[in-house]
């Protein structure tokens, strides 16, 4: 089975975000870069699906700078077979143009299924996967967990967690996109032989500017800033009965939230 | 002149709370653009609830009905919305940043070549166009979004806007249209309800969350009891979820739900950056933790340093006395 994974490199979720003095973006100097956590679930599910299908190929696809190669190699070390990187150096992208270049880059690959993350933890846009699906005229399930290949290998059955603990069991005809949530499978660690092998696995390079074909971003971002600090709160002291009574009183009379 | 089209959501015949907020916002934005606010509701038997949008100043609502729309399917709902867009020709298209809203808008935005801002906490008109403010990096930073496109789209974070004073005498005019059915490549085979009566965390007004400190699923009962005494929804940290005390549906944080309640009570939760990411915009935060150095206290409006097993039953009793729940 030919399986693609949309993989974005994002800052580690522990990262303390700093803003450039002029507010034009974030200060990238002390950032530890990782595979977007949801995309890592995607890599794991892709590898499992390849096994379930009895073989095939897992290809990671990234639009990003040279720095992103490290994260792609990490996915290759987990077991993916090759990579395609669309170099974004010198072009500014939004979700729309990202979807344009991703869909163009994979059009000739004839993937049977494409994995993405539920969202990228940097821009939190929740847009690129659905837009890419729209560009390809493919179905897309967001979010998806518990992924199983149909008996005919031309469909998948997945669980879509919705609000309020409800789970929808859905069947999707392939090809299509699955946007991975944190499911029951923790992403595997790369083994030492895996890491060694990853070094020689191929990563093809394309240029974003070539794929854009005149398409331009639909939004611009400015005024990057930190959220206002919460002012220090009150620590209530005393006997349990007394502090609980005080808290209830404060929530009603001062904060007025109950 | 620019019109504002917004998606309102109906569940079990009732208008969602966040849809009332969005209706109020859409009316405000439309008046600033000298246009009209149009509602759209999609699904089975939604027309009646749609009339209620009139109470918030919406005069016209399109109800797209059809058996194929009984349950949410991205492709079908996006198509339904696109049909309404081609009739009403809006300048601005809005939805709530709910499970369906976040999934429909990108599909429609791509077709319309429209800019889209997700999970916005502020929406206004500037130079005749929509302008949005939204959190990024799970709320660790904020950014302003300016639109370059003719059509501007955004989803709004629940509990971000004021609901307009309802005028109960007013009803919106509802035009029913039938959904065009096409061969969908996605089918719902089954719907499972994991937990009866679980409320949606992302629209909850009060949340009581428990962390690793609870120690077992059995002990989580004291969190549920406290939540019941307040009519609140139960949340949890990832450590509690990973330990199996409660299901992932309850997880608040970077890899769980983003919540925006007026009151968030964190019990036995240390306040790791990924947990804060999901709840930092709560209006009032209460922390109960036995470690006075726990980072959660630096974000809390009110804190109690102590043993939750001792404190929570007392609090539950006091809330019950006050609220009679
Ligand atoms: C990629 C990634 C994503 C993540 N996503 C999330 C997420 O979405 N949500 C999330 O919550 N975490 C997330 N985490 C995990 C996060 O880093 C923390 O590990 C987690 O939030 C800790 O949960 P906790 O506060 O319950 O446990 P702990 O950090 O162990 O804290 C337990 C607290 O309970 C207190 N305590 C113990 N006994 C008592 C008692 N009897 N009475 C009162 N207090 C007591 C302790 O003092 C301590 O502060 C993520 C981590 C990563 C790497
Ligand atoms: N630059 C990118 N390269 C590859 N995949 C991407 C990129 N941006 C977004 N994606 C994919 O789209 C998903 C949603 O991203 P977003 O819309 O930014 O929240 C991510 O989890 C990735 O799977």
XYZ file of C-alpha atoms and ligand atoms in Angstrom:
659
model
C 0.000 0.000 0.000
C 1.289 3.464 -0.851
C 0.908 5.698 2.172
C 1.805 9.376 2.616
C 2.223 11.336 5.841
C 2.013 15.128 6.017
C 4.624 16.041 8.572
C 5.366 19.482 9.928
C 8.255 20.412 12.160
C 7.121 22.434 15.174
C 8.658 23.667 18.437
C 8.577 21.151 21.285
C 5.507 21.802 23.426
C 7.777 22.551 26.426
C 9.272 25.516 24.562
C 8.933 28.911 26.128
C 7.768 31.167 23.322
C 9.638 34.456 22.894
C 8.604 37.236 20.534
C 10.890 39.269 18.275
C 11.218 42.826 19.590
C 9.306 44.270 16.609
C 6.421 41.786 16.998
C 6.890 40.448 13.470
C 7.175 36.834 14.553
C 8.576 34.555 17.204
C 12.214 34.463 18.218
C 13.444 31.090 16.983
C 16.859 31.171 18.645
C 16.343 28.744 21.568
C 13.767 26.418 20.148
C 13.972 22.647 20.247
C 12.335 21.449 17.008
C 10.373 18.220 16.902
C 7.850 16.399 14.728
C 4.443 17.982 15.357
C 3.089 15.582 18.049
C -0.094 14.777 16.088
C 1.902 14.097 12.931
C 4.011 11.675 14.967
C 0.801 9.754 15.665
C 0.259 9.887 11.910
C 3.668 8.305 11.265
C 2.882 5.557 13.778
C -0.526 4.824 12.240
C 0.975 4.859 8.739
C 3.594 2.270 9.713
C 0.905 0.092 11.286
C -1.324 0.400 8.219
C 1.553 -0.637 5.956
C 1.987 -3.775 8.073
C -1.751 -4.455 8.045
C -1.773 -4.140 4.249
C 1.063 -6.627 4.010
C 3.682 -4.171 2.777
C 4.131 -1.077 0.677
C 5.724 2.274 1.272
C 5.423 5.135 3.768
C 6.480 8.526 2.432
C 6.769 11.615 4.662
C 5.969 14.934 3.003
C 7.074 18.216 4.551
C 6.885 21.826 3.460
C 9.621 23.537 5.412
C 13.133 24.866 5.609
C 16.320 22.788 5.669
C 15.989 22.539 9.439
C 12.935 20.274 8.960
C 15.135 17.523 7.499
C 16.065 16.448 11.051
C 12.435 15.726 11.872
C 11.951 13.932 8.547
C 14.979 11.760 9.311
C 13.447 10.962 12.670
C 10.326 9.658 10.922
C 12.566 7.661 8.566
C 14.314 6.228 11.625
C 10.936 5.162 13.003
C 10.487 3.171 9.803
C 9.199 5.442 7.033
C 10.774 4.666 3.652
C 11.508 8.018 2.059
C 10.746 11.715 2.186
C 9.718 14.616 -0.009
C 10.639 18.084 1.205
C 9.220 21.173 -0.397
C 11.732 23.874 0.327
C 9.948 26.981 1.622
C 13.007 29.201 1.935
C 12.182 32.746 0.866
C 8.419 32.258 0.363
C 5.803 33.233 2.918
C 2.998 30.759 3.191
C -0.404 30.566 4.834
C -2.656 27.518 5.146
C -4.095 28.105 1.668
C -0.780 28.211 -0.164
C 0.611 25.376 1.993
C -2.295 23.201 0.860
C -1.673 24.245 -2.750
C 1.958 23.156 -2.704
C 1.365 19.984 -0.676
C -1.405 18.835 -3.009
C 0.716 19.592 -6.093
C 3.702 17.765 -4.637
C 1.758 14.590 -3.963
C -0.465 14.545 -7.040
C 1.867 12.305 -9.011
C 2.562 9.990 -6.058
C -0.795 8.189 -6.255
C -1.028 7.652 -2.516
C -3.858 5.387 -1.453
C -4.141 7.088 1.893
C -2.636 10.193 3.425
C -2.142 10.820 7.135
C -1.990 14.257 8.711
C -2.148 15.555 12.263
C -5.278 16.892 13.936
C -3.522 20.243 14.072
C -0.069 21.767 14.033
C 0.848 22.843 17.569
C 2.580 26.022 16.375
C -0.086 27.855 14.369
C -3.017 25.740 15.703
C -4.793 26.383 12.392
C -6.634 23.093 11.802
C -6.794 23.964 8.104
C -4.051 22.447 5.983
C -5.305 18.847 5.929
C -8.903 19.712 5.031
C -7.704 22.205 2.416
C -5.340 19.653 0.905
C -8.209 17.147 0.747
C -10.378 19.760 -0.960
C -7.619 20.490 -3.481
C -7.343 16.778 -4.298
C -11.110 16.256 -4.159
C -10.563 13.546 -1.548
C -12.621 12.810 1.547
C -11.068 13.721 4.886
C -11.889 12.696 8.443
C -10.966 15.043 11.272
C -10.084 13.952 13.870
C -9.442 10.226 13.458
C -8.278 7.479 15.767
C -8.421 3.693 15.896
C -7.706 3.218 12.196
C -8.405 -0.128 10.524
C -8.018 -1.187 6.925
C -11.180 -2.523 5.272
C -11.182 -6.102 4.006
C -11.097 -4.883 0.379
C -8.111 -2.633 1.174
C -9.959 0.161 -0.611
C -11.512 1.666 2.496
C -10.693 2.359 6.126
C -12.838 2.249 9.231
C -11.929 4.866 11.806
C -13.270 6.316 15.030
C -14.031 10.012 15.120
C -14.198 11.369 18.667
C -16.735 14.171 18.875
C -17.698 16.491 21.705
C -19.202 15.034 24.833
C -17.473 11.650 24.679
C -19.411 10.526 21.600
C -17.537 8.387 19.095
C -18.592 7.978 15.496
C -17.428 4.896 13.669
C -16.902 5.957 10.072
C -16.035 4.262 6.851
C -14.088 6.181 4.225
C -13.484 5.120 0.641
C -9.841 5.569 -0.321
C -7.964 7.590 -1.323
C -8.553 10.022 1.501
C -6.944 11.930 4.370
C -7.030 10.938 8.038
C -6.167 13.608 10.618
C -4.720 11.810 13.611
C -5.689 12.548 17.166
C -3.821 11.044 20.080
C -4.986 7.466 19.706
C -4.217 4.300 21.599
C -0.841 3.795 19.913
C 2.087 5.751 21.315
C 4.590 6.577 18.543
C 7.419 4.054 18.535
C 10.981 4.990 19.396
C 13.549 4.816 16.641
C 15.863 1.843 17.129
C 19.614 2.229 16.720
C 19.637 0.252 13.429
C 16.649 2.377 12.389
C 18.638 5.544 12.999
C 21.580 4.173 11.014
C 19.365 3.157 8.086
C 17.549 6.494 8.051
C 20.782 8.268 7.114
C 20.774 6.719 3.655
C 17.038 6.851 2.950
C 16.231 9.315 0.152
C 14.642 12.728 0.687
C 13.626 14.337 -2.607
C 13.580 18.123 -2.769
C 11.077 20.363 -4.526
C 10.785 24.149 -4.531
C 7.699 25.861 -3.137
C 7.999 28.698 -5.654
C 7.729 26.208 -8.563
C 4.573 24.615 -7.156
C 2.759 27.827 -6.249
C 1.996 28.728 -9.882
C 1.093 32.297 -8.967
C -1.133 31.454 -5.977
C -0.776 33.866 -3.067
C -1.585 33.841 0.662
C -5.047 34.951 1.753
C -4.074 36.226 5.198
C -1.151 37.983 6.831
C -0.186 37.799 10.487
C 1.142 40.692 12.532
C 1.359 41.981 16.090
C 2.813 38.834 17.596
C 2.714 39.231 21.380
C 2.559 37.328 24.627
C -0.821 37.079 26.344
C -1.326 39.472 29.254
C 0.109 38.020 32.479
C -2.441 36.961 35.041
C -1.917 38.936 38.197
C -0.918 36.993 41.290
C -3.876 35.425 42.979
C -4.901 34.980 46.584
C -3.697 31.977 48.562
C -6.284 31.186 51.196
C -4.948 30.029 54.565
C -6.528 28.414 57.602
C -8.456 25.357 58.725
C -10.057 23.289 55.910
C -13.626 24.256 56.908
C -12.730 27.931 57.070
C -10.770 28.100 53.783
C -13.498 26.238 51.912
C -16.112 28.627 53.255
C -13.932 31.574 52.251
C -13.420 30.211 48.738
C -17.150 29.710 48.191
C -17.786 33.252 49.407
C -15.093 34.755 47.152
C -16.344 32.896 44.087
C -19.817 34.207 44.684
C -19.196 37.737 45.908
C -15.864 38.802 44.469
C -15.433 36.772 41.278
C -19.213 36.424 40.752
C -18.859 33.155 38.841
C -21.242 30.950 40.811
C -22.191 46.767 1.835
C -21.169 43.378 3.129
C -23.263 40.526 4.436
C -22.254 38.174 7.215
C -23.186 34.507 6.989
C -22.782 32.363 10.078
C -23.382 28.730 10.939
C -25.609 28.120 13.949
C -25.632 24.681 15.519
C -28.623 22.817 16.857
C -28.393 19.815 19.149
C -31.449 17.798 20.155
C -33.666 20.573 18.821
C -31.934 23.273 20.854
C -29.735 26.115 19.740
C -26.185 25.767 21.093
C -25.047 28.426 23.572
C -22.078 29.357 21.417
C -24.365 29.869 18.440
C -26.203 32.589 20.371
C -22.860 34.279 20.966
C -21.970 33.995 17.308
C -25.368 35.319 16.206
C -24.854 38.371 18.430
C -21.389 38.929 16.962
C -22.581 38.422 13.373
C -25.324 41.039 13.823
C -22.797 43.501 15.239
C -20.315 42.958 12.389
C -23.024 43.103 9.729
C -24.253 46.467 10.989
C -20.701 47.815 10.799
C -20.503 46.626 7.183
C -23.966 48.051 6.457
C -25.094 44.570 5.537
C -27.283 41.770 6.804
C -26.518 38.869 9.116
C -27.752 35.568 7.688
C -27.860 32.403 9.700
C -27.501 28.922 8.299
C -28.421 25.730 10.115
C -27.589 22.335 8.669
C -29.086 18.996 9.629
C -32.330 17.149 10.228
C -35.223 18.956 11.953
C -33.324 22.117 12.725
C -35.709 24.728 11.352
C -37.661 25.298 14.524
C -34.640 26.063 16.676
C -33.424 28.367 13.914
C -36.347 30.744 14.460
C -34.891 31.523 17.857
C -31.963 33.287 16.188
C -34.403 36.156 15.672
C -34.109 36.922 19.377
C -30.545 38.056 18.775
C -31.361 40.265 15.814
C -31.009 37.815 12.927
C -33.815 38.250 10.420
C -33.109 35.511 7.854
C -31.984 31.939 8.311
C -31.496 29.197 5.742
C -32.171 25.721 7.063
C -30.552 23.036 4.930
C -32.326 19.808 5.686
C -31.918 16.285 4.480
C -31.566 12.755 5.693
C -27.972 12.661 4.500
C -27.250 15.480 6.964
C -28.594 13.685 10.011
C -25.077 13.259 11.348
C -22.124 15.492 10.680
C -20.030 14.582 7.657
C -17.437 17.118 6.565
C -17.926 16.842 2.808
C -21.724 17.005 2.974
C -21.857 19.930 5.359
C -19.235 21.879 3.423
C -21.250 21.375 0.236
C -24.421 22.516 1.983
C -22.669 25.648 3.207
C -21.214 26.377 -0.244
C -24.705 26.237 -1.738
C -25.939 28.842 0.737
C -22.851 30.964 0.097
C -23.568 31.071 -3.617
C -27.060 32.380 -2.884
C -26.303 34.912 -0.142
C -22.893 36.088 -1.444
C -21.509 37.018 1.969
C -18.376 39.043 2.559
C -17.798 37.345 5.898
C -18.457 33.701 6.850
C -18.326 32.626 10.490
C -18.702 29.458 12.521
C -17.963 28.498 16.090
C -14.646 26.764 16.699
C -16.518 23.563 17.513
C -15.797 20.077 16.244
C -17.843 20.698 13.123
C -17.098 24.406 12.656
C -13.340 23.874 12.627
C -13.731 21.078 10.088
C -16.163 22.718 7.637
C -14.613 26.158 7.223
C -11.229 25.135 5.760
C -12.977 23.059 3.079
C -15.177 26.005 2.108
C -12.353 28.552 2.410
C -10.192 26.642 -0.042
C -12.983 26.519 -2.636
C -13.694 30.233 -2.239
C -9.990 31.157 -2.080
C -10.897 32.948 1.136
C -8.627 33.665 4.087
C -9.520 31.843 7.287
C -8.637 32.491 10.922
C -9.268 29.663 13.403
C -10.422 29.818 17.025
C -10.562 33.614 17.239
C -11.095 35.424 20.525
C -11.776 38.818 18.925
C -13.438 39.768 15.641
C -13.907 43.292 14.349
C -14.166 45.339 11.182
C -11.184 47.418 10.160
C -10.958 49.283 6.838
C -14.109 47.530 5.708
C -12.684 44.042 6.250
C -12.737 41.489 9.002
C -9.817 41.587 11.406
C -9.211 38.795 13.904
C -7.208 38.141 17.031
C -6.315 34.572 17.861
C -4.095 32.536 20.156
C -1.225 30.544 18.641
C 1.220 28.087 20.244
C -1.651 26.825 22.395
C -2.231 30.277 23.819
C 1.412 30.998 24.628
C 1.228 33.891 22.132
C -1.368 36.000 20.339
C -1.473 37.293 16.791
C -3.603 39.620 14.642
C -4.902 38.265 11.348
C -5.420 40.619 8.405
C -7.298 39.349 5.373
C -6.126 39.845 1.819
C -9.064 37.998 0.239
C -12.449 39.380 -0.841
C -14.264 36.834 1.318
C -13.111 36.621 4.922
C -13.736 33.643 7.176
C -13.231 32.869 10.851
C -14.184 30.438 13.561
C -14.808 31.832 17.041
C -13.746 30.262 20.318
C -16.796 29.477 22.477
C -17.349 31.763 25.499
C -15.445 34.631 23.853
C -18.306 37.015 23.008
C -21.263 38.481 24.891
C -24.699 37.155 24.061
C -26.987 40.026 23.119
C -29.976 40.606 25.362
C -32.629 38.355 23.821
C -35.840 39.887 22.507
C -38.122 36.874 22.939
C -40.860 38.395 20.812
C -38.742 38.193 17.655
C -38.471 35.239 15.308
C -36.185 34.851 12.334
C -37.693 33.993 8.976
C -36.524 30.501 8.113
C -36.213 29.329 4.503
C -35.996 25.583 4.259
C -33.955 24.116 1.457
C -33.287 20.484 0.692
C -29.694 19.291 0.645
C -28.362 18.148 -2.677
C -27.182 14.617 -2.091
C -24.105 13.362 -3.771
C -22.289 10.043 -3.471
C -20.436 10.605 -0.237
C -17.165 8.789 0.231
C -17.653 8.814 3.996
C -20.392 6.945 5.856
C -21.238 6.733 9.522
C -21.569 3.098 10.520
C -22.299 3.515 14.181
C -22.436 6.112 16.929
C -21.158 5.167 20.372
C -21.876 7.124 23.509
C -18.995 6.433 25.828
C -20.401 8.074 28.875
C -23.965 9.070 29.417
C -24.633 12.744 29.940
C -21.060 13.894 29.425
C -21.088 17.525 28.496
C -18.891 19.186 25.919
C -15.801 20.564 27.660
C -15.084 23.267 25.109
C -18.375 25.029 25.790
C -18.567 24.334 29.537
C -19.039 27.349 31.819
C -17.582 25.615 34.874
C -15.003 22.827 34.853
C -13.633 20.797 37.757
C -10.454 18.945 36.754
C -8.480 16.264 38.546
C -4.863 15.227 38.108
C -2.480 12.452 38.940
C -2.992 13.159 42.649
C -6.352 11.380 42.548
C -4.480 8.103 42.432
C -7.253 5.942 40.949
C -10.389 5.932 38.835
C -12.373 5.136 41.951
C -11.063 8.246 43.712
C -12.116 10.389 40.730
C -15.588 10.177 42.203
C -14.764 13.091 44.520
C -14.057 15.217 41.427
C -17.383 14.150 39.894
C -19.222 14.960 43.118
C -17.669 18.401 43.332
C -18.558 18.966 39.666
C -22.167 17.870 40.273
C -22.525 20.289 43.174
C -21.711 23.122 40.742
C -23.403 21.772 37.612
C -19.892 21.618 36.170
C -18.183 19.415 33.576
C -15.359 17.066 34.598
C -11.891 17.618 33.167
C -8.550 15.925 33.738
C -4.823 16.263 33.216
C -2.981 14.009 30.818
C -1.309 12.214 33.722
C -4.745 11.228 35.042
C -5.852 10.125 31.579
C -2.659 8.173 30.863
C -2.959 6.425 34.226
C -6.435 5.302 33.139
C -8.398 7.148 35.845
C -10.675 8.692 33.222
C -11.085 8.682 29.426
C -9.191 10.925 27.014
C -12.428 12.767 26.173
C -11.926 14.620 29.462
C -8.331 15.690 28.880
C -7.660 19.413 29.005
C -4.491 20.761 27.436
C -2.319 20.840 24.387
C -3.170 17.291 23.290
C -6.636 17.431 24.797
C -9.368 20.052 24.700
C -8.918 23.785 24.772
C -11.418 25.174 27.233
C -12.588 28.675 28.034
C -14.927 28.477 31.052
C -15.762 31.251 33.484
C -14.527 29.044 36.339
C -11.834 26.345 36.241
C -11.018 24.388 39.394
C -7.762 22.393 39.138
C -7.410 19.736 41.825
C -4.122 17.915 42.290
C -2.765 19.223 38.991
C 0.760 20.636 38.977
C 0.217 23.081 36.109
C 2.566 21.775 33.415
C 2.900 24.063 30.410
C 0.859 21.662 28.228
C -1.983 21.653 30.725
C -1.953 25.455 31.049
C -2.086 25.608 27.249
C -5.601 24.234 27.330
C -7.108 26.322 30.119
C -5.160 29.539 30.491
C -7.949 31.726 29.105
C -10.396 30.602 31.813
C -11.849 33.687 33.438
C -11.295 32.553 37.026
C -8.874 29.776 37.990
C -8.881 27.998 41.350
C -6.016 25.672 42.298
C -6.058 23.084 45.047
C -2.698 21.437 45.568
C -0.689 20.255 48.558
C 2.545 21.653 47.174
C 2.695 25.415 47.676
C 5.390 25.602 44.969
C 3.230 23.972 42.254
C 3.321 26.137 39.080
C -0.476 26.117 38.846
C -0.577 28.621 41.728
C 1.151 31.255 39.591
C -1.821 31.191 37.198
C -4.556 30.837 39.807
C -6.835 33.621 41.011
C -7.538 31.668 44.191
C -5.472 28.891 45.673
C -5.709 26.522 48.601
C -2.604 24.670 49.722
C -3.738 21.382 51.184
C -4.848 17.787 50.737
C -7.597 17.494 48.169
C -8.985 14.342 49.786
C -9.727 16.425 52.841
C -10.773 19.639 51.083
C -12.989 18.481 48.213
C -15.735 16.812 50.300
C -16.001 19.971 52.397
C -16.169 22.170 49.302
C -18.771 19.912 47.731
C -20.927 20.184 50.844
C -20.602 23.981 50.893
C -21.477 24.394 47.213
C -24.482 22.123 47.717
C -25.631 24.224 50.647
C -25.321 27.390 48.623
C -26.654 26.204 45.277
C -28.970 23.408 46.334
C -27.712 21.030 43.633
C 3.589 16.582 23.733
C 2.966 16.647 25.100
C 1.627 16.952 25.198
C 1.008 17.017 26.458
N -0.316 17.334 26.506
C -0.902 17.454 27.716
C -2.277 17.824 27.826
O -2.992 17.986 26.821
N -2.814 17.967 29.040
C -2.090 17.766 30.196
O -2.666 17.916 31.286
N -0.803 17.401 30.123
C -0.201 17.230 28.917
N 1.100 16.826 28.870
C 1.724 16.319 30.109
C 2.243 17.385 31.046
O 3.567 17.693 30.698
C 2.223 16.866 32.509
O 2.962 15.678 32.586
C 0.827 16.602 33.069
O -0.018 17.706 32.832
C 0.924 16.348 34.564
O -0.327 16.013 35.100
P -0.649 16.275 36.636
O -0.531 17.720 36.939
O -1.943 15.615 36.940
O 0.465 15.407 37.380
P 1.714 15.863 38.219
O 2.567 16.798 37.477
O 2.316 14.623 38.762
O 1.092 16.689 39.402
C 0.344 16.152 40.442
C 0.100 17.269 41.433
O -0.761 16.826 42.458
C -0.334 17.349 43.700
N -0.832 16.456 44.750
C -0.451 15.178 45.020
N -1.195 14.670 46.028
C -2.075 15.623 46.396
C -3.113 15.682 47.355
N -3.418 14.657 48.144
N -3.811 16.839 47.454
C -3.533 17.903 46.675
N -2.569 17.888 45.727
C -1.847 16.763 45.599
C 1.181 17.386 43.599
O 1.695 18.367 44.470
C 1.379 17.755 42.125
O 1.477 19.152 41.949
C 1.751 16.754 27.635
C 3.102 16.452 27.534
C 3.716 16.399 26.293
C 5.175 16.085 26.220
N 4.267 22.767 6.265
C 3.658 21.571 6.351
N 4.222 20.465 5.836
C 3.617 19.253 5.917
N 2.440 19.069 6.525
C 1.818 20.140 7.050
C 2.384 21.439 7.002
N 1.539 22.289 7.626
C 0.513 21.555 8.061
N 0.658 20.254 7.721
C -0.244 19.129 8.032
O -1.536 19.624 8.309
C -1.908 19.364 9.665
C -2.718 20.511 10.204
O -1.925 21.672 10.256
P -2.537 23.111 10.596
O -3.618 23.371 9.621
O -1.393 24.055 10.458
O -3.042 23.017 12.016
C -0.606 19.095 10.389
O -0.792 18.264 11.522
C 0.218 18.414 9.295
O -0.117 17.046 9.187
